[in-house]
Short mmCIF file of C-alpha atoms in Angstrom, two decimals:
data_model
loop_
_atom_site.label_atom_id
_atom_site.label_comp_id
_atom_site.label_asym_id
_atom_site.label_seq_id
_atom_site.Cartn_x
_atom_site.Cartn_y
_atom_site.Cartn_z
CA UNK G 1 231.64 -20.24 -63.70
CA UNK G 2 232.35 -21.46 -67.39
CA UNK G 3 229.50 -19.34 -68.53
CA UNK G 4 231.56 -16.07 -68.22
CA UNK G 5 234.13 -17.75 -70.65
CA UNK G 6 230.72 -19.18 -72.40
CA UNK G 7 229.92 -15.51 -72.92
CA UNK G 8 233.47 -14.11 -73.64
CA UNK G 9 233.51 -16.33 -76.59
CA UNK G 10 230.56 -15.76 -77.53
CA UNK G 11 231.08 -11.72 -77.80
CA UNK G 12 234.35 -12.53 -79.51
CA UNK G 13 232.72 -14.74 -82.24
CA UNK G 14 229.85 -11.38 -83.06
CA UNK G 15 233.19 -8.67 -82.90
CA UNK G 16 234.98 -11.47 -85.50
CA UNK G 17 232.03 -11.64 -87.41
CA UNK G 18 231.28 -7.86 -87.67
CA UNK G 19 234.89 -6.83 -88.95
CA UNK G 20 234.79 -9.05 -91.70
CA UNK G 21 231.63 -7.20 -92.87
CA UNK G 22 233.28 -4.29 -92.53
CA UNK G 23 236.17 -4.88 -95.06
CA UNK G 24 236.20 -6.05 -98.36
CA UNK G 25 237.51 -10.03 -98.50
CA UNK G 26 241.25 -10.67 -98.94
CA UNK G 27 241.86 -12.30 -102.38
CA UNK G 28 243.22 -15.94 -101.45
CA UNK G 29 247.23 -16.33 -102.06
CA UNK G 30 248.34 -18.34 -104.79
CA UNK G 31 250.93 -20.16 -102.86
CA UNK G 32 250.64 -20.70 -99.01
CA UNK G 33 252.97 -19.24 -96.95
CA UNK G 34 252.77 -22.48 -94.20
CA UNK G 35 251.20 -25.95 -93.83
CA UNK G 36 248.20 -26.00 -91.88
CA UNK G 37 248.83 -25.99 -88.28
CA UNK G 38 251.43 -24.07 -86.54
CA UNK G 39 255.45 -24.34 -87.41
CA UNK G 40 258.40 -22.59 -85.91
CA UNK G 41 260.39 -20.05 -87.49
CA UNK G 42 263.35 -21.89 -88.40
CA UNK G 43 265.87 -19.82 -86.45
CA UNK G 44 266.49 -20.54 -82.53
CA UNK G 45 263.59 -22.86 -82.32
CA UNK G 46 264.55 -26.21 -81.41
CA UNK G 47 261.26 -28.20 -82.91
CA UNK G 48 258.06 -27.80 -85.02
CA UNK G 49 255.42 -26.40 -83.94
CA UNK G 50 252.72 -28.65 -85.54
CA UNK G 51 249.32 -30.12 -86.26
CA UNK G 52 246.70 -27.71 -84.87
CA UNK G 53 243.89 -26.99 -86.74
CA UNK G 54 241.02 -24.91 -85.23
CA UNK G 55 237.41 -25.56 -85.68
CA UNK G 56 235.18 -24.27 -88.94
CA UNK G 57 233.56 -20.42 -88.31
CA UNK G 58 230.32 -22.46 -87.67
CA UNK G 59 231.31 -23.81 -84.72
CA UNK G 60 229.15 -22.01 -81.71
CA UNK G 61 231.13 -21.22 -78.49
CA UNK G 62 229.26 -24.46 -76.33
CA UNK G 63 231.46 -26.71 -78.54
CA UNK G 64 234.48 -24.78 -78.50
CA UNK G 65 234.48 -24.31 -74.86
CA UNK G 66 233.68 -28.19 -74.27
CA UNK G 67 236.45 -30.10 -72.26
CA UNK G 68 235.90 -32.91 -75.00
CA UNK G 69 235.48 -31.33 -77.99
CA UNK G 70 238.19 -31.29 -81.24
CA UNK G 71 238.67 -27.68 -80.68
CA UNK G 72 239.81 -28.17 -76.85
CA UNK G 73 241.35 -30.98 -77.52
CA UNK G 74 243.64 -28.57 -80.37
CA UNK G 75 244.57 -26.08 -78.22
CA UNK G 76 245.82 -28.81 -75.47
CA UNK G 77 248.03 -29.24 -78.49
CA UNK G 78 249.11 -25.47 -78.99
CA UNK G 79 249.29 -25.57 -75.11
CA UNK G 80 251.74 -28.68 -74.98
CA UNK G 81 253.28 -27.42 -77.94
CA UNK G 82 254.03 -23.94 -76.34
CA UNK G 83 254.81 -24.58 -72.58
CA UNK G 84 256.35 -27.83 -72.55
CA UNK G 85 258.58 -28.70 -76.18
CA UNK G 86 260.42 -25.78 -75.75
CA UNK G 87 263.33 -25.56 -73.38
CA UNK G 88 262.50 -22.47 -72.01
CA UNK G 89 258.64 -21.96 -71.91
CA UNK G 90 257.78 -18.28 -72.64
CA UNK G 91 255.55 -16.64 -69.47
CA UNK G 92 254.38 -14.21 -71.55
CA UNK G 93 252.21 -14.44 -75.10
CA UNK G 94 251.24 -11.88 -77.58
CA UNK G 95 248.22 -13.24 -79.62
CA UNK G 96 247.23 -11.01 -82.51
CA UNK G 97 246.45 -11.00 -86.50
CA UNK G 98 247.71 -9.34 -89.39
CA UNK G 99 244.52 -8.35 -90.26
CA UNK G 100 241.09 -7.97 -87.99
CA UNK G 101 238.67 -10.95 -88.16
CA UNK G 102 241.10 -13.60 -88.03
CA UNK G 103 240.16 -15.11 -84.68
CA UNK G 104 242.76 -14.30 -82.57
CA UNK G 105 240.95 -13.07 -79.84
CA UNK G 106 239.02 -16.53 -79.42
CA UNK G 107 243.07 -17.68 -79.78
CA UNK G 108 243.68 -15.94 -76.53
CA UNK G 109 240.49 -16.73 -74.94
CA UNK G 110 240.85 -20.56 -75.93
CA UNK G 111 245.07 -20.91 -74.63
CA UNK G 112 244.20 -19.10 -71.28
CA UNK G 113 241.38 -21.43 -70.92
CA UNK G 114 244.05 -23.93 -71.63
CA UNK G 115 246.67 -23.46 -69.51
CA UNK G 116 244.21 -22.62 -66.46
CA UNK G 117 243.25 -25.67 -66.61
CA UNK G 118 246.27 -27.49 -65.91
CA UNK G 119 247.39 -28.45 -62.30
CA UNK G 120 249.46 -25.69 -60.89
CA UNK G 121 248.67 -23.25 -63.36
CA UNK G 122 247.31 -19.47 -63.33
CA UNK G 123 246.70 -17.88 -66.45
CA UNK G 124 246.07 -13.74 -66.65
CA UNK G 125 244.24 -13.18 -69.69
CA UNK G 126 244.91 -8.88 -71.08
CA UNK G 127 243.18 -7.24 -73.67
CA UNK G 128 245.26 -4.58 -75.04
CA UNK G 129 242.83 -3.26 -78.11
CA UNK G 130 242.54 0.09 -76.47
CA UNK G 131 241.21 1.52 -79.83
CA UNK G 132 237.85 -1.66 -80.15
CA UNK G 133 238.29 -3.66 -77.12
CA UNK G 134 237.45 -7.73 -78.20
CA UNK G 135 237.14 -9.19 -74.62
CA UNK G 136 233.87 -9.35 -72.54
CA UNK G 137 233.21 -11.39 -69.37
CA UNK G 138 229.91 -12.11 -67.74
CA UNK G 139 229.44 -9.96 -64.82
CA UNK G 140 232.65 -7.81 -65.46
CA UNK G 141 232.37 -4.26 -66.32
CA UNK G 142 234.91 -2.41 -68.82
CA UNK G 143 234.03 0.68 -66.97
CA UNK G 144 237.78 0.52 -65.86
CA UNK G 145 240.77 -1.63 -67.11
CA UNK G 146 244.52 -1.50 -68.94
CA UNK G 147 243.87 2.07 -70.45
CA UNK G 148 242.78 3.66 -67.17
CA UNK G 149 245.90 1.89 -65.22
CA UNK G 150 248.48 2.68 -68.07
CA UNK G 151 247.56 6.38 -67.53
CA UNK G 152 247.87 5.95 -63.65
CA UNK G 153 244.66 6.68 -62.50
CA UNK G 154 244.35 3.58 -60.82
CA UNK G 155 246.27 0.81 -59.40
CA UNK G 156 246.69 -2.80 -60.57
CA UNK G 157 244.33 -4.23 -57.89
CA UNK G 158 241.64 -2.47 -59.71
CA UNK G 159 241.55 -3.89 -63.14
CA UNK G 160 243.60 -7.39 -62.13
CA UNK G 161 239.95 -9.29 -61.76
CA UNK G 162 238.75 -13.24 -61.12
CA UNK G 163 236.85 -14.19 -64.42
CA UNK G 164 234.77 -16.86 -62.75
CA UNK G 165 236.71 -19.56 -63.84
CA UNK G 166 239.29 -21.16 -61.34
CA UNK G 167 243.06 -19.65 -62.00
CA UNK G 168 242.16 -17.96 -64.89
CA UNK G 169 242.03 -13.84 -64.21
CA UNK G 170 241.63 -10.85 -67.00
CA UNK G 171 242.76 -7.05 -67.34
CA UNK G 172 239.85 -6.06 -69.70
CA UNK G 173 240.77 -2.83 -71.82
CA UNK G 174 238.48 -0.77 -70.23
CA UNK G 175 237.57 3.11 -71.85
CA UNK G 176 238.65 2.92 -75.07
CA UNK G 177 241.46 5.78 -75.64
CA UNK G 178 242.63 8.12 -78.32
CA UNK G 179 245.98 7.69 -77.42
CA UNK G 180 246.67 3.74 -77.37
CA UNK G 181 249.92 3.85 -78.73
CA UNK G 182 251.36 6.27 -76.76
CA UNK G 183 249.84 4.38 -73.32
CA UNK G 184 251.13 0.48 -74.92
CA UNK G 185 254.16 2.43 -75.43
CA UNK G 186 254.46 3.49 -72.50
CA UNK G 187 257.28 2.49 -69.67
CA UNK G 188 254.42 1.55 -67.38
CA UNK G 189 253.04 -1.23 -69.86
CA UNK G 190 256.45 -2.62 -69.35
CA UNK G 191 256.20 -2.31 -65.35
CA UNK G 192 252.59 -4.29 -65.96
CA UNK G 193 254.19 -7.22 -67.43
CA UNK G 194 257.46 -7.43 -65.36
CA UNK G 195 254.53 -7.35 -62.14
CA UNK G 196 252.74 -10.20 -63.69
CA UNK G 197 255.79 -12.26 -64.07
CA UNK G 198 257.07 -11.62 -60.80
CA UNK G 199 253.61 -13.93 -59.11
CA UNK G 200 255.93 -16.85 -59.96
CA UNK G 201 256.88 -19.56 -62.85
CA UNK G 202 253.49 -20.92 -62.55
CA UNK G 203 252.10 -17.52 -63.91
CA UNK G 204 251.20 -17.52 -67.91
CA UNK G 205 249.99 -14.36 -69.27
CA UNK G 206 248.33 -13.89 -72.77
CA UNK G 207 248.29 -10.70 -74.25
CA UNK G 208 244.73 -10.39 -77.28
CA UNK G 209 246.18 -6.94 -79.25
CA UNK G 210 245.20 -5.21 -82.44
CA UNK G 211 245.75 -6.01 -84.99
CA UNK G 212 249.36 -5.94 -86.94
CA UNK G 213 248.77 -3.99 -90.17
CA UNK G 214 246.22 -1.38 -89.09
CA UNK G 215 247.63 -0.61 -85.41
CA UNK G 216 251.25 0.29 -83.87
CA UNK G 217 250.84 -1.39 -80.90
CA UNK G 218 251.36 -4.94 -81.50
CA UNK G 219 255.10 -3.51 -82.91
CA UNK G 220 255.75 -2.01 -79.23
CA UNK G 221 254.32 -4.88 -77.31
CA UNK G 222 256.59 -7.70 -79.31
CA UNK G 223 259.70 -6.44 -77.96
CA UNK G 224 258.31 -6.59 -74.04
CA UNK G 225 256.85 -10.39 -74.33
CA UNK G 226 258.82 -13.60 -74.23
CA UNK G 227 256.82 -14.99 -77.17
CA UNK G 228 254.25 -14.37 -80.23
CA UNK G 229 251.43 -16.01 -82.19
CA UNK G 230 250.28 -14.88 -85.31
CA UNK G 231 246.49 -15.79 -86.76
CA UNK G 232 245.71 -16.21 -89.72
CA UNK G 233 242.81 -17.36 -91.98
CA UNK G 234 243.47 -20.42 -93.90
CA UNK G 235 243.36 -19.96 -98.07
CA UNK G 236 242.36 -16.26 -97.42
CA UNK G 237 245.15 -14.16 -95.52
CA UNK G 238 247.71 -12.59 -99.08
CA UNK G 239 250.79 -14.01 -98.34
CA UNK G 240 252.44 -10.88 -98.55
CA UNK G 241 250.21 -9.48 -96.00
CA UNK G 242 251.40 -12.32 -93.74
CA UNK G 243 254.92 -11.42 -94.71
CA UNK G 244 254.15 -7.66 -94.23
CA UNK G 245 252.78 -8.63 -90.26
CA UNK G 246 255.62 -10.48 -89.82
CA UNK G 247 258.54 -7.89 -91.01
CA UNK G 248 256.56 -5.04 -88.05
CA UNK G 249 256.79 -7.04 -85.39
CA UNK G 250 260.15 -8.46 -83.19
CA UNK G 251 259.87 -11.78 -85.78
CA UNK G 252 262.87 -13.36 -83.51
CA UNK G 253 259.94 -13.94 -80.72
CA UNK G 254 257.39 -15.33 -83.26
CA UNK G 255 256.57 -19.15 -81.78
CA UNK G 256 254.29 -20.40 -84.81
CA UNK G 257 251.39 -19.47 -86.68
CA UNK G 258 247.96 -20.99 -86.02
CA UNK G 259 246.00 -21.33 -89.06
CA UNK G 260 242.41 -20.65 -88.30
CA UNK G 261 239.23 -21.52 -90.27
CA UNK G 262 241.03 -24.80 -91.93
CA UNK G 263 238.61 -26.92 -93.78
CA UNK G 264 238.58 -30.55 -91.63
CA UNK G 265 237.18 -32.58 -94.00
CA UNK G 266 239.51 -31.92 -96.68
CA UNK G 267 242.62 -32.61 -94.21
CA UNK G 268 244.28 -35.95 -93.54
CA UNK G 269 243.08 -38.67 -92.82
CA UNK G 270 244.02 -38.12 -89.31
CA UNK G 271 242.35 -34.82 -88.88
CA UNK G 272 239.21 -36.66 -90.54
CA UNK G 273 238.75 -39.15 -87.72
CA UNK G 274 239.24 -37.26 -84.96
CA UNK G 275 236.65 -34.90 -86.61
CA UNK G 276 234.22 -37.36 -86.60
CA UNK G 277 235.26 -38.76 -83.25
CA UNK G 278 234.83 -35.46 -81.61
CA UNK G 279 231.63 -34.32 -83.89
CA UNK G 280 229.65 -37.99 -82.55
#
């Protein structure tokens, strides 16, 4: 079962790894916008988000898919962090980037992995890149998913689908469509959501979008979800393109900002040993 999610990961690592080829580098900001990990905006959030720091570029999806390895072991942390510090855990995430090749679709992958994991605990995984759809499962076909439904030619049953992995299941994006924004726009996006939600409180669903500055659509879908997370690269996303993502979407939702790519063995001395720990 894990090697759908073995897969996934693996398809979202060669779509990361083909946009940044395809744009020129972002010059790296003179003065960081946050500390390495994720933090809370300071406004209605009662603590700090803190401490995560995902895994190198070189990491291969085996290791970050591991049960014991650092990178699980971080987004336990963005898990914990999330669903049970805050007094009123959001149900349902946006994930997305200012900027494509930022890793937020292994984000999303990774924290639905997470949280189907835990006891009494279903995650529903949704790629909502109409325009260049980032998630792939083993033995799933995109032939139809959230672009066909959104235009009502077929029903949820169709595209709701078991991803092989216990209590974890995905809308893939299926056909890719010409008219995203006006179908993430639309008022049956909104339906989608408030269906998902209604399976009960043990129902988390994570949301992979397009990104912020190219797209429209992560604007729209921040004011129907409960909560956001922004990804960014460490030492290479402007800081006024961060600032620019932030400003388009509904900021008051924005839960933290995971920091992706952050060099380990520069960090603390903290970060070093459990580095080594998990890299034995």
């Amino acid at each position: 079962m894990m090697s759908r999610v073995y897969r996934a990961l693996e398809k979202a690592e060669e779509e990361k790894k083909k946009a940044e080829k395809e744009r020129s580098p972002l010059k790296v900001c003179e003065e960081k916008m946050v500390h390495r990990g994720i933090e809370t905006t300071p406004e209605k959030k009662p603590e700090s988000v803190k401490g995560l720091e995902l895994p190198q570029k070189e990491e291969t999806p085996f290791e970050l898919i591991s049960l014991n390895s650092f990178a699980t072991e971080e987004f336990r942390k963005l898990k914990t962090q999330v669903f049970h510090r805050l007094p009123n855990p959001p149900h349902s995430i946006l994930i997305t980037s200012a900027a494509p090749g930022e890793g937020k679709t292994t984000v999303a992958i990774h924290l639905a992995m997470a949280i189907s994991l835990e006891i009494h605990k279903k995650a529903i995984l949704i790629d909502s890149d109409l325009r260049k759809p980032g998630i792939y499962f083993d033995g799933l076909k995109n032939s139809k998913g959230l672009s066909d439904y959104l235009s009502g030619q077929v029903p949820l049953s169709s595209v709701l689908m078991e991803s092989g992995t216990e209590n974890l299941q995905v809308i893939l994006s299926g056909p890719s469509s010409s008219k995203s924004t006006e179908l993430i726009g639309s008022k049956r996006m909104g339906e989608l959501l408030t269906s998902l939600k209604g399976s009960g409180d043990s129902t988390y669903i994570i949301i992979d979008s397009s990104p912020i500055i190219s797209t429209s659509e992560p604007a729209l879908l921040s004011k129907l979800v409960d909560g956001i997370i922004l990804v960014i690269v460490a030492d290479r996303t402007p800081r006024e393109t961060v600032q620019r993502a932030i400003k388009s979407i509904d900021s008051q939702k924005i839960l933290g900002i995971v920091l992706n790519q952050v060099d380990l063995k520069g960090s603390s001395y903290y970060s070093k040993y459990y580095y080594k720990y998990y890299k034995k």
